[in-house]
CSV table of C-alpha atoms and ligand atoms in Angstrom, one decimal:
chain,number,residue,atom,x,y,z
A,1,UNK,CA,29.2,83.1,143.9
A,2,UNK,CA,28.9,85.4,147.0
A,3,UNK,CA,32.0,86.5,148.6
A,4,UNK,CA,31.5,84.8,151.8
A,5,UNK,CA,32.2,81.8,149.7
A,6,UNK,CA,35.6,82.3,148.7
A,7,UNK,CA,38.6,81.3,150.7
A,8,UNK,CA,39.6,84.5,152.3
A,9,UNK,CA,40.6,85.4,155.7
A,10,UNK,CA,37.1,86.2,157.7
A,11,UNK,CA,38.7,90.0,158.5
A,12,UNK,CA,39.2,91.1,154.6
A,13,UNK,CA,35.2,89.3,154.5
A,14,UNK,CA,34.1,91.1,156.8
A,15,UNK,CA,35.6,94.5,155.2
A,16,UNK,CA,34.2,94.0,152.4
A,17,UNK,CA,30.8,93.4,154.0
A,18,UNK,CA,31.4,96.8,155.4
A,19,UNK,CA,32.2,98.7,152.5
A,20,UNK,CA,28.5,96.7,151.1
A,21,UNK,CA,30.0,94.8,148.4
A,22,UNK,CA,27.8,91.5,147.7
A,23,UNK,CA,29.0,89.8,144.8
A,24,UNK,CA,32.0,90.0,143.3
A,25,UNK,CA,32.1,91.9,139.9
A,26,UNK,CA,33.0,90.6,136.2
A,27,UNK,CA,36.5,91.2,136.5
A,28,UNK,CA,36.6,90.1,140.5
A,29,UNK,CA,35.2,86.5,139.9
A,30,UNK,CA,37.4,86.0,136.4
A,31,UNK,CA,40.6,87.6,138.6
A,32,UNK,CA,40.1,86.8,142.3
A,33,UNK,CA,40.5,82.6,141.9
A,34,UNK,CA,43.7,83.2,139.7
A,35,UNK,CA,45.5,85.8,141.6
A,36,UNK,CA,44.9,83.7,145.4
A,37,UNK,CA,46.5,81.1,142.7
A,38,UNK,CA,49.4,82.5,142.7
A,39,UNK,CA,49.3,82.6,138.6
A,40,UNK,CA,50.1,85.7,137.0
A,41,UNK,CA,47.4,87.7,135.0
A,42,UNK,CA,46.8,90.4,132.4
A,43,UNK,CA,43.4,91.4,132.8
A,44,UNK,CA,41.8,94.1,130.4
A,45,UNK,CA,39.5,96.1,132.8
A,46,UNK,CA,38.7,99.5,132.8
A,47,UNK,CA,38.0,101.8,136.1
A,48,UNK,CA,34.8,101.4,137.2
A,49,UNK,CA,34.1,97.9,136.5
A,50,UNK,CA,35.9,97.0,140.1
A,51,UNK,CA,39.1,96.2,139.0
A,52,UNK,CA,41.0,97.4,142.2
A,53,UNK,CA,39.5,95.3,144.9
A,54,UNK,CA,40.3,92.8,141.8
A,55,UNK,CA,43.9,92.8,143.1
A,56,UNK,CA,43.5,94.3,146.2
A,57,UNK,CA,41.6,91.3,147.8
A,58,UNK,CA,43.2,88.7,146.8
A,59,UNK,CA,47.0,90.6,147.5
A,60,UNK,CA,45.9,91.2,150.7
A,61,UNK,CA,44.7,87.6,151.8
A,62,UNK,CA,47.9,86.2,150.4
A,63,UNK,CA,50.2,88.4,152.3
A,64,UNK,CA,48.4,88.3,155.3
A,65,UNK,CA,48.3,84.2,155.3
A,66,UNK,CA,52.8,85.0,154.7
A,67,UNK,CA,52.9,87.8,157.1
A,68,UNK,CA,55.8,86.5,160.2
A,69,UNK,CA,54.5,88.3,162.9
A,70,UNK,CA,56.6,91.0,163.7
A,71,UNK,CA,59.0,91.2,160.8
A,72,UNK,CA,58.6,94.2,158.8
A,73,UNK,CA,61.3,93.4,156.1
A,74,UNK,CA,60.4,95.0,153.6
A,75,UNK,CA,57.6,96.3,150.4
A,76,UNK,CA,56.2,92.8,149.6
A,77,UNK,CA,53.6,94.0,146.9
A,78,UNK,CA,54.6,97.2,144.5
A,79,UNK,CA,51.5,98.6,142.9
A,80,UNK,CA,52.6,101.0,139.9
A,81,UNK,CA,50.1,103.0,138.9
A,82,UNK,CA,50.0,106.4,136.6
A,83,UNK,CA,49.3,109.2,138.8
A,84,UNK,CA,48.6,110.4,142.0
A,85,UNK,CA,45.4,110.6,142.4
A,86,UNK,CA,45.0,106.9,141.2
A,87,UNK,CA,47.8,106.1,143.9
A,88,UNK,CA,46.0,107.4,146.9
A,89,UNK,CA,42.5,106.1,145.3
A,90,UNK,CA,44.4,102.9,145.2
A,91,UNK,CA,46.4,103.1,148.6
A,92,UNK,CA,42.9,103.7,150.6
A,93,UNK,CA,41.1,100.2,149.1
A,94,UNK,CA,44.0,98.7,150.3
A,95,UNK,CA,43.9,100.0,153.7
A,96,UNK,CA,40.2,99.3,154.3
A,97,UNK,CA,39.8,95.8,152.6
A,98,UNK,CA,42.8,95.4,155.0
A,99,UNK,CA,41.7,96.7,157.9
A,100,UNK,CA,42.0,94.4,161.4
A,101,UNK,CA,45.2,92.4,159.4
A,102,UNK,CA,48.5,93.1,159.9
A,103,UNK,CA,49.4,94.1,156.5
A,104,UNK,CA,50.1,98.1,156.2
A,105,UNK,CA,49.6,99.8,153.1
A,106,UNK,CA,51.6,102.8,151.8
A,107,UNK,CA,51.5,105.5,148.8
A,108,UNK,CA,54.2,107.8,147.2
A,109,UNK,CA,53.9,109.6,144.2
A,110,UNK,CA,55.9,113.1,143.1
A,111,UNK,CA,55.2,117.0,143.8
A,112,UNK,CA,55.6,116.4,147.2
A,113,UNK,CA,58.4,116.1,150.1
A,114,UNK,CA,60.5,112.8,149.7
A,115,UNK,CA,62.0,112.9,153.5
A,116,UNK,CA,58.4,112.0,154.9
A,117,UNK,CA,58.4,109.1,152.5
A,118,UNK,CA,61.4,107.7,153.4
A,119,UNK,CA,60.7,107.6,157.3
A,120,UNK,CA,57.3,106.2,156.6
A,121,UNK,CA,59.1,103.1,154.1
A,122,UNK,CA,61.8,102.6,157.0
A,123,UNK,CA,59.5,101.4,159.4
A,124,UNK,CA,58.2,98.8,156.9
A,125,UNK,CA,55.3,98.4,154.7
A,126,UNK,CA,53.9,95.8,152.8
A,127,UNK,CA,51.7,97.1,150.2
A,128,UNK,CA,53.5,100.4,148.4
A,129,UNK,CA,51.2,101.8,145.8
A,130,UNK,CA,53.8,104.4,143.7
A,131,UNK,CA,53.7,106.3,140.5
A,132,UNK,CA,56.4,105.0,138.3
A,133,UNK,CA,58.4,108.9,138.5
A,134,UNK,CA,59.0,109.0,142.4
A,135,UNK,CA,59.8,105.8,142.7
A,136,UNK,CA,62.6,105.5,140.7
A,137,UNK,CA,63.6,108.7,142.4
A,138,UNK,CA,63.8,106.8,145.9
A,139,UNK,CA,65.0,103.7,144.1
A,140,UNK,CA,67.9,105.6,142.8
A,141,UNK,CA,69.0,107.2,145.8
A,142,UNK,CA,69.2,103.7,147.8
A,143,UNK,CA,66.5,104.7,149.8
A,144,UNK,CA,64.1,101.8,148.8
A,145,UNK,CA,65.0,98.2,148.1
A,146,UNK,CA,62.7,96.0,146.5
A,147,UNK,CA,64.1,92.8,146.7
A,148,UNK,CA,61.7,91.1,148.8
A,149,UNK,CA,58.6,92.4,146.3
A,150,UNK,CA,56.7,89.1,145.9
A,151,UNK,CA,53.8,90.5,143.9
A,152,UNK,CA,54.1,93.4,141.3
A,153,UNK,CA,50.8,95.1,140.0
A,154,UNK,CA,50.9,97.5,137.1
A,155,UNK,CA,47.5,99.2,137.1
A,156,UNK,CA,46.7,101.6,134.1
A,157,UNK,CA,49.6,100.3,132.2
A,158,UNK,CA,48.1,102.1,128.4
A,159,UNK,CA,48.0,105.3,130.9
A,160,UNK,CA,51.4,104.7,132.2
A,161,UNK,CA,52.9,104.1,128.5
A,162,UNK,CA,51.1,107.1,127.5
A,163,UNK,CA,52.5,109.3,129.7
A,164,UNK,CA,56.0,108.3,128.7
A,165,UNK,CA,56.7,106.0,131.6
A,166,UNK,CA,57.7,103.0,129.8
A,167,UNK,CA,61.4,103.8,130.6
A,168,UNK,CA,60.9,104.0,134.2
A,169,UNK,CA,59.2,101.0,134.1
A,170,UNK,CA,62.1,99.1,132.4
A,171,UNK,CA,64.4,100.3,134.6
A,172,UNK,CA,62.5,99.8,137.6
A,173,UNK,CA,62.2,95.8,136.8
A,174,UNK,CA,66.0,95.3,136.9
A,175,UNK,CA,65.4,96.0,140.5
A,176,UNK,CA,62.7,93.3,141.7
A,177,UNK,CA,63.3,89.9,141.9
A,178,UNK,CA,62.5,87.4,138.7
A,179,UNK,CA,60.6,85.2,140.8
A,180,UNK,CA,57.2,87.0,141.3
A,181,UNK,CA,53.9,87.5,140.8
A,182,UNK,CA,52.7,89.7,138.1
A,183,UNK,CA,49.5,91.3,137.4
A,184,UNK,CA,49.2,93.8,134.4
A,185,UNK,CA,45.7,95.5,134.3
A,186,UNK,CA,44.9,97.9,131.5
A,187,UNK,CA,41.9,99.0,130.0
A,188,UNK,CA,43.0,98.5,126.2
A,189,UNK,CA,45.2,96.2,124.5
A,190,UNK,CA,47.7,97.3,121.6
A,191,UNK,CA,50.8,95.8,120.0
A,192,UNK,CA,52.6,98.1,122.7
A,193,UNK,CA,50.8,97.0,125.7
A,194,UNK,CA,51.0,93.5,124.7
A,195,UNK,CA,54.9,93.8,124.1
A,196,UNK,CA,55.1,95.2,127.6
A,197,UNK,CA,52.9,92.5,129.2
A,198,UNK,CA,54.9,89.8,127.8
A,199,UNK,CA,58.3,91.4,128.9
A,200,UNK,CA,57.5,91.5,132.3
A,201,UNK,CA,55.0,88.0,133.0
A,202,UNK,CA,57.1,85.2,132.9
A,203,UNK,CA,54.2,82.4,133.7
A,204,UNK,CA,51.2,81.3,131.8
A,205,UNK,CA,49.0,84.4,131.5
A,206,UNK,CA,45.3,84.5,132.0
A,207,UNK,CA,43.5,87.0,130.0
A,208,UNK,CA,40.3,89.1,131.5
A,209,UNK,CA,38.6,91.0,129.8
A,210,UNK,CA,36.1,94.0,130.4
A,211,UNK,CA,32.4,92.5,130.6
A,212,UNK,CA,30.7,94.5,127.5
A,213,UNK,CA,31.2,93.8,124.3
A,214,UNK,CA,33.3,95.2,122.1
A,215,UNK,CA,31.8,94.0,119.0
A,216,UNK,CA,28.8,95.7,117.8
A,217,UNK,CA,25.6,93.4,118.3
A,218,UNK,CA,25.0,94.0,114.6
A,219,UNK,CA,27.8,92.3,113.4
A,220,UNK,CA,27.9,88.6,113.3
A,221,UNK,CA,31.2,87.3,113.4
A,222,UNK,CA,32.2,83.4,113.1
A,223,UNK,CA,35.4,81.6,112.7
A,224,UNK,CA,35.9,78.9,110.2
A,225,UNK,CA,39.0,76.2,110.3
A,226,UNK,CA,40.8,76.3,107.1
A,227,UNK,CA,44.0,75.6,105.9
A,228,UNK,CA,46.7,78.2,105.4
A,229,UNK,CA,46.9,76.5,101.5
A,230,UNK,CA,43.1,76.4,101.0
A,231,UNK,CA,42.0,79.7,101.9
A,232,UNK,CA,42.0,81.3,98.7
A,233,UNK,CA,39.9,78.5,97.4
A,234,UNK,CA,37.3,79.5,100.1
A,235,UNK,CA,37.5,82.8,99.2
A,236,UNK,CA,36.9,82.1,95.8
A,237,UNK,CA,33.5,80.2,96.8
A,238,UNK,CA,32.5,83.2,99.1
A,239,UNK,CA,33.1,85.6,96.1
A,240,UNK,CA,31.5,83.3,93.3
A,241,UNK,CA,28.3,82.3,96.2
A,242,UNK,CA,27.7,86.6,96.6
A,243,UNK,CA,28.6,88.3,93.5
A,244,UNK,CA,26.1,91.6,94.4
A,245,UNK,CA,27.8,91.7,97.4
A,246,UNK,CA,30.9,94.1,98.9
A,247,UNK,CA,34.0,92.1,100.2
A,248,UNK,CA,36.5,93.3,102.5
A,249,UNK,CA,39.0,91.2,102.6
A,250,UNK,CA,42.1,91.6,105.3
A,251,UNK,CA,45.9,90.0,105.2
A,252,UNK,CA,48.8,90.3,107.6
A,253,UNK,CA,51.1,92.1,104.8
A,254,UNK,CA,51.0,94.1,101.7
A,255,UNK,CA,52.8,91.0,99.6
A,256,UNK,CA,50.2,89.2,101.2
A,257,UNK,CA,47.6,91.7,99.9
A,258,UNK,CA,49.2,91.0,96.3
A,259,UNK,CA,49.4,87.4,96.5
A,260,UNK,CA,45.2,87.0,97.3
A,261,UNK,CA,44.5,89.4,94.2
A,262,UNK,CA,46.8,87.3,92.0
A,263,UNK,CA,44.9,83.6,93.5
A,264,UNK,CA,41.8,85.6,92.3
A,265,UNK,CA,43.0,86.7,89.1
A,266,UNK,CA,43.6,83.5,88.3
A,267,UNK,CA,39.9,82.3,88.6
A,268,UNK,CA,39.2,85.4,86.6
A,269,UNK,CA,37.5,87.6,89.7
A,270,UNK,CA,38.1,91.1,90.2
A,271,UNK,CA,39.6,92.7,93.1
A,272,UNK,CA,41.8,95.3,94.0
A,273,UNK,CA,44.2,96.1,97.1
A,274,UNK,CA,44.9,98.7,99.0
A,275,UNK,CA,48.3,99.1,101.1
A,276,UNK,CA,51.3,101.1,101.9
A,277,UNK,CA,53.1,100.5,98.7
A,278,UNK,CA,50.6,101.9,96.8
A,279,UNK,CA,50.4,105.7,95.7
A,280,UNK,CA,48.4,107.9,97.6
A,281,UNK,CA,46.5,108.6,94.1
A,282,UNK,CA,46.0,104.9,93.3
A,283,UNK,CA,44.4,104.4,97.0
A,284,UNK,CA,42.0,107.2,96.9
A,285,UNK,CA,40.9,105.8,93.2
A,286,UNK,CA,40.9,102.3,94.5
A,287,UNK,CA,38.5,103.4,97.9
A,288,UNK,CA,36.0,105.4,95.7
A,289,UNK,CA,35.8,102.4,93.6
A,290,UNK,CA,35.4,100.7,96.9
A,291,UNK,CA,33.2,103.1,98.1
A,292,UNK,CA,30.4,103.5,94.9
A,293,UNK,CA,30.7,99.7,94.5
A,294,UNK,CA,32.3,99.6,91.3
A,295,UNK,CA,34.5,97.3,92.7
A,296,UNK,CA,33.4,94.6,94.7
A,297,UNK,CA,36.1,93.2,96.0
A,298,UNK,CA,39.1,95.2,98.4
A,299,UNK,CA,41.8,93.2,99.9
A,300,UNK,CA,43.5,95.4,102.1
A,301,UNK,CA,46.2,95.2,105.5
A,302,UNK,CA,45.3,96.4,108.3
A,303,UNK,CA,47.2,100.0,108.5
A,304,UNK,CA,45.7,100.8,105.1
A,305,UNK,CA,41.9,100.4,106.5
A,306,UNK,CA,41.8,102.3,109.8
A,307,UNK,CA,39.3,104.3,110.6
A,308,UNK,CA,37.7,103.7,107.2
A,309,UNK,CA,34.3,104.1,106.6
A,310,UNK,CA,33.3,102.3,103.5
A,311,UNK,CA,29.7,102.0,103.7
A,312,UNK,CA,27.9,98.6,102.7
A,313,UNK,CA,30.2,96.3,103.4
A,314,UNK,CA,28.5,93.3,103.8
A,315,UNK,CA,31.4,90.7,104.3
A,316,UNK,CA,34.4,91.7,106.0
A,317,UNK,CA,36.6,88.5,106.0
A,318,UNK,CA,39.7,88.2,108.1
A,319,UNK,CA,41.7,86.0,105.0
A,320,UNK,CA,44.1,86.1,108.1
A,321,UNK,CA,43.9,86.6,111.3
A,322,UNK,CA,44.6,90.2,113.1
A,323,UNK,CA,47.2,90.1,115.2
A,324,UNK,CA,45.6,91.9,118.1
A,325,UNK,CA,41.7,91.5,119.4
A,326,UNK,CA,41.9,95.3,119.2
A,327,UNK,CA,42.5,94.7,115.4
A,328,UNK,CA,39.8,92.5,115.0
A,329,UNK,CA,37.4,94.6,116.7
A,330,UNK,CA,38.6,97.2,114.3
A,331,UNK,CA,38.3,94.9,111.2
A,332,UNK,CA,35.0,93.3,111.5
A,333,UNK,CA,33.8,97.1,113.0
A,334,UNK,CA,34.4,98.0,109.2
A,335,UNK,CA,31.5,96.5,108.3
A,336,UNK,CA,27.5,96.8,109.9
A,337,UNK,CA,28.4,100.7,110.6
A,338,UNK,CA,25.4,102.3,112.0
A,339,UNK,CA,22.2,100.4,112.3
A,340,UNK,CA,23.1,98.1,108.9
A,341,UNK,CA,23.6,94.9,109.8
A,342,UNK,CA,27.5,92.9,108.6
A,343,UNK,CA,28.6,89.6,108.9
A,344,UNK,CA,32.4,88.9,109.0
A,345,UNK,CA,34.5,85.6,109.2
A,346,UNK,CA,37.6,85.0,109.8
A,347,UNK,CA,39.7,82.4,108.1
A,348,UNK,CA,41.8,80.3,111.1
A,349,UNK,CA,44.6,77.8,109.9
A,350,UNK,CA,45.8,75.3,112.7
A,351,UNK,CA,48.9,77.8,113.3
A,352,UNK,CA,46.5,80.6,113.8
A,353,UNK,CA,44.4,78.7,116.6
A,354,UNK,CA,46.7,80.2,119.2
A,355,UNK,CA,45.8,83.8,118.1
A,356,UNK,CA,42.3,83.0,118.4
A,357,UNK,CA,42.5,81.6,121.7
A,358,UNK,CA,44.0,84.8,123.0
A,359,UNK,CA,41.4,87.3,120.5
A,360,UNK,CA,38.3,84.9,122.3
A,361,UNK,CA,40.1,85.9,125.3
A,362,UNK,CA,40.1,89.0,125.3
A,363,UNK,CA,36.6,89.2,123.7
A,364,UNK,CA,35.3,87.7,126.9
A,365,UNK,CA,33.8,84.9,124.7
A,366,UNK,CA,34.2,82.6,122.1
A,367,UNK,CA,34.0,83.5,118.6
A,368,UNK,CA,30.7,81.0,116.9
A,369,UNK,CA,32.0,78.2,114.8
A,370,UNK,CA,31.2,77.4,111.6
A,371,UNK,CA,30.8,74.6,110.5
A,372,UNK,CA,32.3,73.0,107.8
A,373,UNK,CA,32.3,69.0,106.8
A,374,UNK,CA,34.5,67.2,105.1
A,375,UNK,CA,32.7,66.9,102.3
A,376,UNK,CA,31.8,70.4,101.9
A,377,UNK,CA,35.9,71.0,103.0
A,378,UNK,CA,36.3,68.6,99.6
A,379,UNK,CA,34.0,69.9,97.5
A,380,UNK,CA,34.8,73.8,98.1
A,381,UNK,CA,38.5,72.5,96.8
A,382,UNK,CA,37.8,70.7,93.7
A,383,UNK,CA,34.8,73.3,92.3
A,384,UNK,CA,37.4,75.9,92.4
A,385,UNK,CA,38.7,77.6,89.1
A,386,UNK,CA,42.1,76.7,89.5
A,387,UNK,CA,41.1,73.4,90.3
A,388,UNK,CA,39.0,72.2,87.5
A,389,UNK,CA,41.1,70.0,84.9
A,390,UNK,CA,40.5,72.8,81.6
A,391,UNK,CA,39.4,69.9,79.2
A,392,UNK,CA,40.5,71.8,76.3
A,393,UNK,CA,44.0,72.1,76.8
A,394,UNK,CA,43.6,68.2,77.8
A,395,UNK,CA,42.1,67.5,73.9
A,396,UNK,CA,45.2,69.4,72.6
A,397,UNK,CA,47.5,67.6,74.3
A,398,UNK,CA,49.6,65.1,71.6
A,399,UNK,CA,48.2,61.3,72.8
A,400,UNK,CA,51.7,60.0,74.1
A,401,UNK,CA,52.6,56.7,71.9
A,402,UNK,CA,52.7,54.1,74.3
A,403,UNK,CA,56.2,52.7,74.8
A,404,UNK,CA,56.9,49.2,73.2
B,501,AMP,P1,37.4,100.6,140.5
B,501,AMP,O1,37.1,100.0,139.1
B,501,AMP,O2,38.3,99.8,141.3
B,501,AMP,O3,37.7,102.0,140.4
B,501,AMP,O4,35.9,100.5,141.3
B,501,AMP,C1,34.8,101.2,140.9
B,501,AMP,C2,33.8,101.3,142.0
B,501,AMP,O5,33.1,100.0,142.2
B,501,AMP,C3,34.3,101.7,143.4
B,501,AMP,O6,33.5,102.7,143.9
B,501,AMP,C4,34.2,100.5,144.2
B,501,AMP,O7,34.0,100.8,145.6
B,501,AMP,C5,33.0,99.7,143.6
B,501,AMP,N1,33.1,98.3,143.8
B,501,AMP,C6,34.2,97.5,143.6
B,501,AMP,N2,33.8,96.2,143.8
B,501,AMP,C7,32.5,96.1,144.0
B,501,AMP,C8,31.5,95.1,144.3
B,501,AMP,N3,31.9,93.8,144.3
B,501,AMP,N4,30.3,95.4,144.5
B,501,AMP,C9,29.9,96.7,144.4
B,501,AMP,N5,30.7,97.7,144.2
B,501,AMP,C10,32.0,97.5,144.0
């Protein structure tokens, strides 16, 4: 798709003709349809990869279609962003992608006079790109009202929570109306991020994601559908089917952890865990176990195996999934390190499809399927250990007299 073929006003087309832009980028054609949609998106895009005119383009044409000639009532669209530089980066896309319309774009950002800043916002602008600091400041003081923001755009939101803006940012939202348009755009995603982005989007978010891949091209990585109650059965197969092989096996929680070596002590395999109740002693023992492939078999959370390098692991199996797709890069990255090749797969229940879903997401693609029929479903259940009637027991069982 060329970008004379989108449905945009003919004077941001021709601006972007001018600035020699042909086709839109990854993150423009995932982002462009859904912003002029008026749906609210958290894209994962790092700078670079085009991710301003992203916003900027389609911001701009839906302002411009609102605009009421001659009514400057106000900041429509508040881009936060985490420092200056990035604000007047940010503030000069807007004003030439909106060049020849009548929307007028502003910056502010700290370390310099406020009084210019105010004049400049009292004659009206509709686009005000701000770091997160100085506007409060003006906020604050009564000096900038933004109840009529329609769209709000946090760019760099990991940047802005790691320089300590978060609170700003908070406070700021008490100030803008519910009803808006949000667009999050940062260029990793963490429990933190992903707490933020879901405090502040109140519609259906759509997830973009960077266009490389995060996940090594040596690692193959597939999902299979099982049941929460039949995973450990599966794992047992996996175990019993590669019994030279190394197993790293991941759970949500540390009970968890003890609950999948206690399903595998009961089919008689060996494993050990590693987690945060353990002793710092019995972890290192446990990992050089691990590590000289002693032990075959580590079922471990996620805390307790980052930034691990085990090498030869030739299974990492997500028994659950991660929580995060930054997690699940993380766990099937334990495996295939250097140029060795690993396979992971991750266990999905029906309640886990959701997680998957947003993990795909952010992966930019779907996770292969494996595939798994019935009858192999079936047969995986009753060749398993715990499974199996134990015949002797059966003999020693006293006949029950049948009752007259
Ligand atoms: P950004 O990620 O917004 O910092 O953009 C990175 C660079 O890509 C900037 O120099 C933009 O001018 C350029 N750029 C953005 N969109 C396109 C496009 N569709 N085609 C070519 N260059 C682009």
């Amino acid at each position: 798709m060329k970008f004379h073929e989108y449905n945009i006003s003919e004077e941001i087309k021709k601006n972007i003709a001018k600035l020699g832009y042909k086709k839109p980028t990854d993150i423009q054609f995932k982002s462009i349809p859904a912003i002029l949609k008026g749906e609210d998106v958290l894209a994962i895009a790092q700078t670079g990869t085009g991710k301003t005119a992203a916003f900027a383009i389609p911001i701009l044409n839906t302002l411009q279609k609102r605009k009421i000639k001659g009514r400057p009532d106000g900041v429509k669209c508040l881009v936060m962003t985490p420092t200056h530089e990035l604000a007047l980066q940010t503030e000069e896309v807007f004003k030439t992608l909106g060049k020849h319309t009548p929307i007028t774009s502003f910056s502010i950002h700290g370390g310099v006079d406020q009084d210019p800043q105010k004049e400049k916002l009292n004659k009206g602008v509709d686009v005000l790109v701000a770091t997160p600091g100085r506007l409060f400041d003006l906020v604050s003081q009564g000096a900038l009202d933004l109840k009529r923001v329609e769209i709000l755009v946090l760019d760099e939101a990991d940047h802005m929570l790691d320089l300590g803006f978060i609170k700003d940012i908070r406070d700021l939202m008490r100030h803008l109306p519910k009803k808006r348009q949000t667009l999050f755009f940062s260029a990793t995603i963490n429990e933190k991020i992903k707490k933020l982005a879901y405090s502040l989007v109140t519609n259906a978010i759509r997830i973009q994601v960077s266009p490389k891949d995060p996940v090594a091209k040596n690692i193959d990585h597939a999902v299979a559908f099982i049941e929460m109650d039949d995973k450990r059965f599966f794992l047992e197969n996996m175990i019993r089917n590669n019994p030279e092989s190394k197993l790293l096996i991941f759970v949500r929680t540390k009970v968890r952890a003890e609950r999948v070596k206690k399903a595998l002590d009961r089919v008689d395999l060996v494993s050990d865990t590693i987690h945060s109740d353990k002793l710092q002693n019995e972890r290192e023992a446990t990992m050089n176990n691990f590590r000289s492939g002693l032990l075959k078999v580590l079922i471990a959370t996620d805390v307790s195996a980052r930034g691990v390098d085990i090498p030869n692991v030739d299974f990492v199996i997500n028994y659950d999934l991660p929580d995060s797709s930054e997690n699940y890069v993380h766990r099937v990255g334990r495996t295939g390190r250097g140029d060795q090749k690993g396979k992971a797969i991750s266990f999905c229940s029906t309640e886990e499809k959701e997680i998957l879903e947003i993990i795909e997401q952010n992966l930019g693609k779907p996770v292969q399927r494996m595939e798994i029929s019935n009858n192999q479903y079936q047969h995986t259940l009753e060749i398993s250990k715990e499974k199996l009637p134990d015949w002797r027991a059966l003999m020693n069982e006293p006949v029950k007299k049948k009752k007259r």
